[in-house]
Short mmCIF file of C-alpha atoms and ligand atoms in Angstrom, two decimals:
data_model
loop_
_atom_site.label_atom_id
_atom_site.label_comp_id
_atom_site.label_asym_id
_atom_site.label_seq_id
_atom_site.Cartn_x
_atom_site.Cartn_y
_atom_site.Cartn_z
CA UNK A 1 92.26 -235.68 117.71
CA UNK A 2 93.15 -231.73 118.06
CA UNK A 3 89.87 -230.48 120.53
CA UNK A 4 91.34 -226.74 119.63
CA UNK A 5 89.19 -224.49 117.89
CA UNK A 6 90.63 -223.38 114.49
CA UNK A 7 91.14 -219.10 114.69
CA UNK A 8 88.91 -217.38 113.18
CA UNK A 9 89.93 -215.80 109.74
CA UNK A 10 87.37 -212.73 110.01
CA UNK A 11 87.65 -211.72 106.23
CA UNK A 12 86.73 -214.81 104.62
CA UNK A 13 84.11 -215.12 107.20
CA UNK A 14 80.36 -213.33 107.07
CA UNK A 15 78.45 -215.58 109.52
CA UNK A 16 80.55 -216.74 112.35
CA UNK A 17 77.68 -219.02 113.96
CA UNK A 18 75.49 -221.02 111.41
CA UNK A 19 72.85 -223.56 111.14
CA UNK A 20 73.92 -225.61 107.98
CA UNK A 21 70.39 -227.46 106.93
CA UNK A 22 71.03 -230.32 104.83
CA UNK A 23 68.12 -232.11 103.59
CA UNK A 24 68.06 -235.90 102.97
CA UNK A 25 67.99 -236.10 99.43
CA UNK A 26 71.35 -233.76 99.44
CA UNK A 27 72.91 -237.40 100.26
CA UNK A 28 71.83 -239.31 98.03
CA UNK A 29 74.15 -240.18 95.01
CA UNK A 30 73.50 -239.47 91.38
CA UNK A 31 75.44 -242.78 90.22
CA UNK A 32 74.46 -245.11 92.47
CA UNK A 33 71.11 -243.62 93.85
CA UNK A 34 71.66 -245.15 97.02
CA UNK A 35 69.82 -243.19 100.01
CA UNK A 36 73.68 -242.31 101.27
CA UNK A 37 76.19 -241.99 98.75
CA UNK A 38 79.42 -242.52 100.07
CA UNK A 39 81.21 -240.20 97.34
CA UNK A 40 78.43 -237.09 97.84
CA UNK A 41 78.41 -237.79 101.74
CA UNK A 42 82.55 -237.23 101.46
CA UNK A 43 82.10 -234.14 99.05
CA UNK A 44 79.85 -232.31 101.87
CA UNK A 45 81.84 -233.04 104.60
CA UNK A 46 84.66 -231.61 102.89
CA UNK A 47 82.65 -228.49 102.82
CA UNK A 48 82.16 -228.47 105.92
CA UNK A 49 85.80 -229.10 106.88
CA UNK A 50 86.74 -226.34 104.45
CA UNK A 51 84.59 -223.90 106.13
CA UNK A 52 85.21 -225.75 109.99
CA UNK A 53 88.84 -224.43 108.96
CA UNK A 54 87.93 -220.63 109.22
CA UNK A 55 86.64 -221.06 112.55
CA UNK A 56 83.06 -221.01 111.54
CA UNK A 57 80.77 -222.05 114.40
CA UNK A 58 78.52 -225.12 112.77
CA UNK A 59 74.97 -226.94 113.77
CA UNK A 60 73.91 -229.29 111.39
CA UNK A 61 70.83 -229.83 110.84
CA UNK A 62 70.04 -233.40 108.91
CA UNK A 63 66.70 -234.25 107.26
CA UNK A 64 65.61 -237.87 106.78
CA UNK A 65 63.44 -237.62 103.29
CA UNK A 66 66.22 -240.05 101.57
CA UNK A 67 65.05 -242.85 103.65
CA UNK A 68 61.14 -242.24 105.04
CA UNK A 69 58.57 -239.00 105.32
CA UNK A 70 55.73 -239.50 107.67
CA UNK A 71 53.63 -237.62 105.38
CA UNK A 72 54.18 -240.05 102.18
CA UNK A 73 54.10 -242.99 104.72
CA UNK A 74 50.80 -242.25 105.75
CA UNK A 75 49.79 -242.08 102.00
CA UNK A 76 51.12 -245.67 102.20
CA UNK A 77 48.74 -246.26 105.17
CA UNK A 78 51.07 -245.99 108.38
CA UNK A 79 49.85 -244.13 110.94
CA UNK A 80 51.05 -240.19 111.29
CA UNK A 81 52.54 -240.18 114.39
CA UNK A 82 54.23 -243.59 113.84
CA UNK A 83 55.49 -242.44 110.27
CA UNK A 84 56.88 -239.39 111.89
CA UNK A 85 58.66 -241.16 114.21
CA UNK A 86 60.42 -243.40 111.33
CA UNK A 87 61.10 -240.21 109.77
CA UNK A 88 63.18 -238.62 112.82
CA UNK A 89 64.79 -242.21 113.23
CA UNK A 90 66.06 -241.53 109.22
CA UNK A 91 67.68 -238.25 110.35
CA UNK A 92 69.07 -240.06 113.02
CA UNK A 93 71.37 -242.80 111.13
CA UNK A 94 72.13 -239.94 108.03
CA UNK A 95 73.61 -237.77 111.16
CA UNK A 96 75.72 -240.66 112.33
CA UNK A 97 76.89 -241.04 108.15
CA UNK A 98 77.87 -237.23 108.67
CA UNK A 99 79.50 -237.71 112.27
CA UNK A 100 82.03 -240.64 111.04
CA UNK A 101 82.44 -239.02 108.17
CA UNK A 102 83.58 -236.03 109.30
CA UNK A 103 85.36 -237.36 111.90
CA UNK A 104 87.27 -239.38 109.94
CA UNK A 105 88.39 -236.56 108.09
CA UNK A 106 89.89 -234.85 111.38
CA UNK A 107 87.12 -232.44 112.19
CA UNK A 108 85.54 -233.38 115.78
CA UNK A 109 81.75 -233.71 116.10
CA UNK A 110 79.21 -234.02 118.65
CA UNK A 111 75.55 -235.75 117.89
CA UNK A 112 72.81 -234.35 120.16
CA UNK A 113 69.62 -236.05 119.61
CA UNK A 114 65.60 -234.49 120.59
CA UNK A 115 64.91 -238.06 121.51
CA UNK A 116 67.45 -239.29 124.00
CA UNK A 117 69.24 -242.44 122.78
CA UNK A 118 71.97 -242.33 124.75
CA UNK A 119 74.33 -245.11 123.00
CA UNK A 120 74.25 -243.20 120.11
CA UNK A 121 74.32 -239.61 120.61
CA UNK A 122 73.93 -237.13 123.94
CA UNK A 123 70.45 -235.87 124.68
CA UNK A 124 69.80 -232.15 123.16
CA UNK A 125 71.16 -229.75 125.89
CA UNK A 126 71.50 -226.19 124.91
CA UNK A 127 74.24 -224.74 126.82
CA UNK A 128 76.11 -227.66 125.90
CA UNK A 129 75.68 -227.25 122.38
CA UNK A 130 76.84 -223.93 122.59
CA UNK A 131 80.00 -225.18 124.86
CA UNK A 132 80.96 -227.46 122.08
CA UNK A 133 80.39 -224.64 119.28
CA UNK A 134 82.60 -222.46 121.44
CA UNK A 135 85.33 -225.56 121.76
CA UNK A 136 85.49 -225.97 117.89
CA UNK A 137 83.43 -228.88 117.38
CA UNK A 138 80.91 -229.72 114.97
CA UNK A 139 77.29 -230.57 116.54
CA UNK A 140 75.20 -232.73 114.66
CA UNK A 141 71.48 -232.44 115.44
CA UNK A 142 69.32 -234.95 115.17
CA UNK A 143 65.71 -236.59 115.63
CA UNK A 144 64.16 -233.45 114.58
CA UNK A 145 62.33 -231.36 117.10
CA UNK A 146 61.88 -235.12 118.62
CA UNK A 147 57.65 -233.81 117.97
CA UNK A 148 55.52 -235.45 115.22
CA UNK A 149 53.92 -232.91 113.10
CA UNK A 150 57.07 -230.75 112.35
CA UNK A 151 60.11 -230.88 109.79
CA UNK A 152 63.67 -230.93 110.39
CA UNK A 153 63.07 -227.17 108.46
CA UNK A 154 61.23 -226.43 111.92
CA UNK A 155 64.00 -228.21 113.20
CA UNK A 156 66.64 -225.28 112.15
CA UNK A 157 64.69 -222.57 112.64
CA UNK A 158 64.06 -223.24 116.29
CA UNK A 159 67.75 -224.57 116.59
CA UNK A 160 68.85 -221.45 114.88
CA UNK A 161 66.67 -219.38 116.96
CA UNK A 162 67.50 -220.94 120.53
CA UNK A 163 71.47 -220.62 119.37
CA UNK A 164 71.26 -217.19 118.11
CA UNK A 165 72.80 -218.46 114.98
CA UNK A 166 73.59 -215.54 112.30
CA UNK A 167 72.05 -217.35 109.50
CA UNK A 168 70.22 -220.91 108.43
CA UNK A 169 71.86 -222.10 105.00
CA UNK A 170 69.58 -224.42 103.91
CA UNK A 171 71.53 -226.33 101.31
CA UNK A 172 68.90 -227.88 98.48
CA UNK A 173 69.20 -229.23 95.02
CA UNK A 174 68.03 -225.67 94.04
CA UNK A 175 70.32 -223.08 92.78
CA UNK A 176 67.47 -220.35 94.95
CA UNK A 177 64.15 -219.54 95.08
CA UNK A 178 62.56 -218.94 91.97
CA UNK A 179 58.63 -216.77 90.96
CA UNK A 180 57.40 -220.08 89.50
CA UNK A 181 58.79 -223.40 89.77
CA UNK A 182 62.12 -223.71 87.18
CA UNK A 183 61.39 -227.16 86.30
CA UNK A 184 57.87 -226.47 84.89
CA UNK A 185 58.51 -222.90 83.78
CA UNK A 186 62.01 -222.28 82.03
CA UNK A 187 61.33 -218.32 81.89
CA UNK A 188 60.99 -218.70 85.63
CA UNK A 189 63.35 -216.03 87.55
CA UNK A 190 65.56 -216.25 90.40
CA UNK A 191 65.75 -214.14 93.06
CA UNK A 192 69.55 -212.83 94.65
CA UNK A 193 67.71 -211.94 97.36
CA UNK A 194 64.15 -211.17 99.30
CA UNK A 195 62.54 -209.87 102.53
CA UNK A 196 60.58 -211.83 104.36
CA UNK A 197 57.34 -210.47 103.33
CA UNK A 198 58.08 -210.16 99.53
CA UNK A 199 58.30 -214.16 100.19
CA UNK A 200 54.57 -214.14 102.16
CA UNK A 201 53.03 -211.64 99.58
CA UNK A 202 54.00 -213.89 96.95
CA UNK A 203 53.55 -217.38 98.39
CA UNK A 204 56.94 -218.27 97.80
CA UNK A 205 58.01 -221.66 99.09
CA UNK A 206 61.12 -221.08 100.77
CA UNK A 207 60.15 -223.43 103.75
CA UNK A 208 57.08 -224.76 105.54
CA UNK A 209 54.66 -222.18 106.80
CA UNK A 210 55.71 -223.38 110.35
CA UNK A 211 59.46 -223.09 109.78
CA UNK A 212 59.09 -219.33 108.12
CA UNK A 213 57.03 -218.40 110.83
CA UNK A 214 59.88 -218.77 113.41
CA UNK A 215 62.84 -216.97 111.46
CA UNK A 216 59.90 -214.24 110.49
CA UNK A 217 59.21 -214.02 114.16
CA UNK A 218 62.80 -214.31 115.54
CA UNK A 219 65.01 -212.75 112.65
CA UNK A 220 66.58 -215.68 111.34
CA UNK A 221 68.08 -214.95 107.45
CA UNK A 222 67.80 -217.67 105.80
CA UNK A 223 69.76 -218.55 102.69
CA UNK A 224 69.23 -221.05 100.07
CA UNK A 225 71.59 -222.66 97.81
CA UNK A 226 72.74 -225.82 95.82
CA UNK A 227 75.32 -227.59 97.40
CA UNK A 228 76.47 -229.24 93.86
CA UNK A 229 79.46 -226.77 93.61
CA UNK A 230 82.17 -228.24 95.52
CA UNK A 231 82.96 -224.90 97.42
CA UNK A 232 79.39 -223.34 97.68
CA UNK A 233 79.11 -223.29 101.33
CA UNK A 234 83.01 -221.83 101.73
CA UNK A 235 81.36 -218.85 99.32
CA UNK A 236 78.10 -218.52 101.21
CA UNK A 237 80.16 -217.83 104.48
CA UNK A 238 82.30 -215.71 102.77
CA UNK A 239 78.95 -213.14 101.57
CA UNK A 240 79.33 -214.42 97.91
CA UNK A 241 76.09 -214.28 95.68
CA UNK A 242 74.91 -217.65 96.17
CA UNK A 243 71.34 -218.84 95.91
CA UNK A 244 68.64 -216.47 97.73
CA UNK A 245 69.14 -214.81 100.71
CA UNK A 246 65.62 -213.96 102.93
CA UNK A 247 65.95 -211.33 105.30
CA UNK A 248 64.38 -208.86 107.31
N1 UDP B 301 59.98 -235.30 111.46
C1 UDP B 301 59.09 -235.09 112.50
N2 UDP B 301 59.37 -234.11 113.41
C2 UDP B 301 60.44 -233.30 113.31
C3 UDP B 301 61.32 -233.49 112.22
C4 UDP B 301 61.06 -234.49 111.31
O1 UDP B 301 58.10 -235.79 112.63
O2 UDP B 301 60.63 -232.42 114.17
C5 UDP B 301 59.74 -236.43 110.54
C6 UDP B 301 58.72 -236.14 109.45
O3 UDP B 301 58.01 -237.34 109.19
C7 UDP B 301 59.60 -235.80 108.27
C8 UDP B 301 60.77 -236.74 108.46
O4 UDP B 301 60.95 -236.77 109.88
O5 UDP B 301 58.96 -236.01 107.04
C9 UDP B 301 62.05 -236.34 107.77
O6 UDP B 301 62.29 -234.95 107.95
P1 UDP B 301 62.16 -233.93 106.74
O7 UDP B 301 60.99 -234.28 105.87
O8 UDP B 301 62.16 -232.55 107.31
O9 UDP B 301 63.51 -234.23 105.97
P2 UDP B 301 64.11 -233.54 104.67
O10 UDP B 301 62.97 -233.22 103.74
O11 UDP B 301 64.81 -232.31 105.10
O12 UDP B 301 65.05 -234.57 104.13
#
């Protein structure tokens, strides 16, 4: 498989280093409402191939709410911790649907995982993560922060922050971010774009307090968007309006 990283085509390119944040659910089929749908898992990775082809550098970040949430498990009686745990194991086996996946279409990944499992993926190493960036590949994060207590949103906001990534594009089942919630409200407006305090002052969800925090604190833009269109990301990268970007 070609190791080469693809040259960079500056004008269709905004962010040249991102943190792509998918959350579970983003895999999960609409026909067959399986926890990974093999059709929706194929139309992301062609996304990511499509931008991977402009010589975009790419972290993905993989959430594991599809299969198991501490949180809900422990509504269900399982302990906290040990609900956590199952969680980051979830984002675990979705990255490894994303790594054969995209591998299998040509583009060449690496998994590194917060909790070292070494037959499956190589430990999280930061200088090595950037080495494979800089070599063209893909690196697939996973495990989460490896901590109880956080989210894999937590998860890309440090990530983004220890990479000195231009941008998180957290990729929901939300066109944006919205003054009142759009399934409840349908006057509710969306926003093309906010600071980071607009988004404080009014409460806005865009992620967990602990997750803002860190892009407040470091700088981190975020963007969100709906990955439904088939060439969303490609237009995100390129500094099309799509979804709500968060700034400084
Ligand atoms: N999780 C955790 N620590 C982390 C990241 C994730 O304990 O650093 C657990 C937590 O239980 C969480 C689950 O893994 O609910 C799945 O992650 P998340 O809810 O962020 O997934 P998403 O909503 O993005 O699919």
């Amino acid at each position: 498989m070609n190791d080469e990283p693809p040259s960079p085509s500056s004008n269709a390119v905004k962010y040249k280093r991102i943190v792509l944040k998918l959350s579970g659910e983003v895999l999960r089929g609409g026909k067959s409402g399986d926890p990974i749908d093999a059709p929706t898992l194929q139309a992301i990775c062609n996304q990511i191939k499509e931008i991977h082809a402009l010589g975009v550098q790419i972290c993905v970040i993989i959430g594991g709410g599809n299969i198991f949430r501490g949180l809900q498990g422990s509504k269900q009686g399982v302990d906290r911790t040990t609900g956590d745990y199952m969680g980051m194991l979830a984002t675990v086996i979705n990255g490894l649907a994303i790594m054969d996946c995209l591998e299998k279409l040509g583009v060449t990944t690496r998994v590194q995982s917060a909790i070292p499992m070494n037959q499956i993926g190589e430990p999280f190493i930061l200088r090595r993560a950037v080495r494979h960036l800089e070599k063209g590949r893909v690196v697939i994060f996973v495990a989460g922060t490896g901590n109880p207590y956080f989210s894999t949103d937590t998860t890309a906001a440090l990530r983004a922050s220890e990479m000195r990534a231009d941008i998180i594009m957290k990729a929901t089942k939300v066109d944006g971010i919205y003054d009142k919630d759009p399934v409840l409200h349908p006057d509710a407006v969306k926003y093309d774009e906010l600071t980071f305090l607009d988004a404080l002052k009014q409460r806005l969800s865009v992620m967990d307090s602990t997750a803002f925090s860190l892009c407040l604190d470091n700088n981190v833009p975020i963007l969100v968007f709906d990955l439904s269109d088939e060439h969303a990301i490609r237009k995100a990268i390129a500094g099309e309006k799509v979804g709500t970007l968060v700034h400084a």
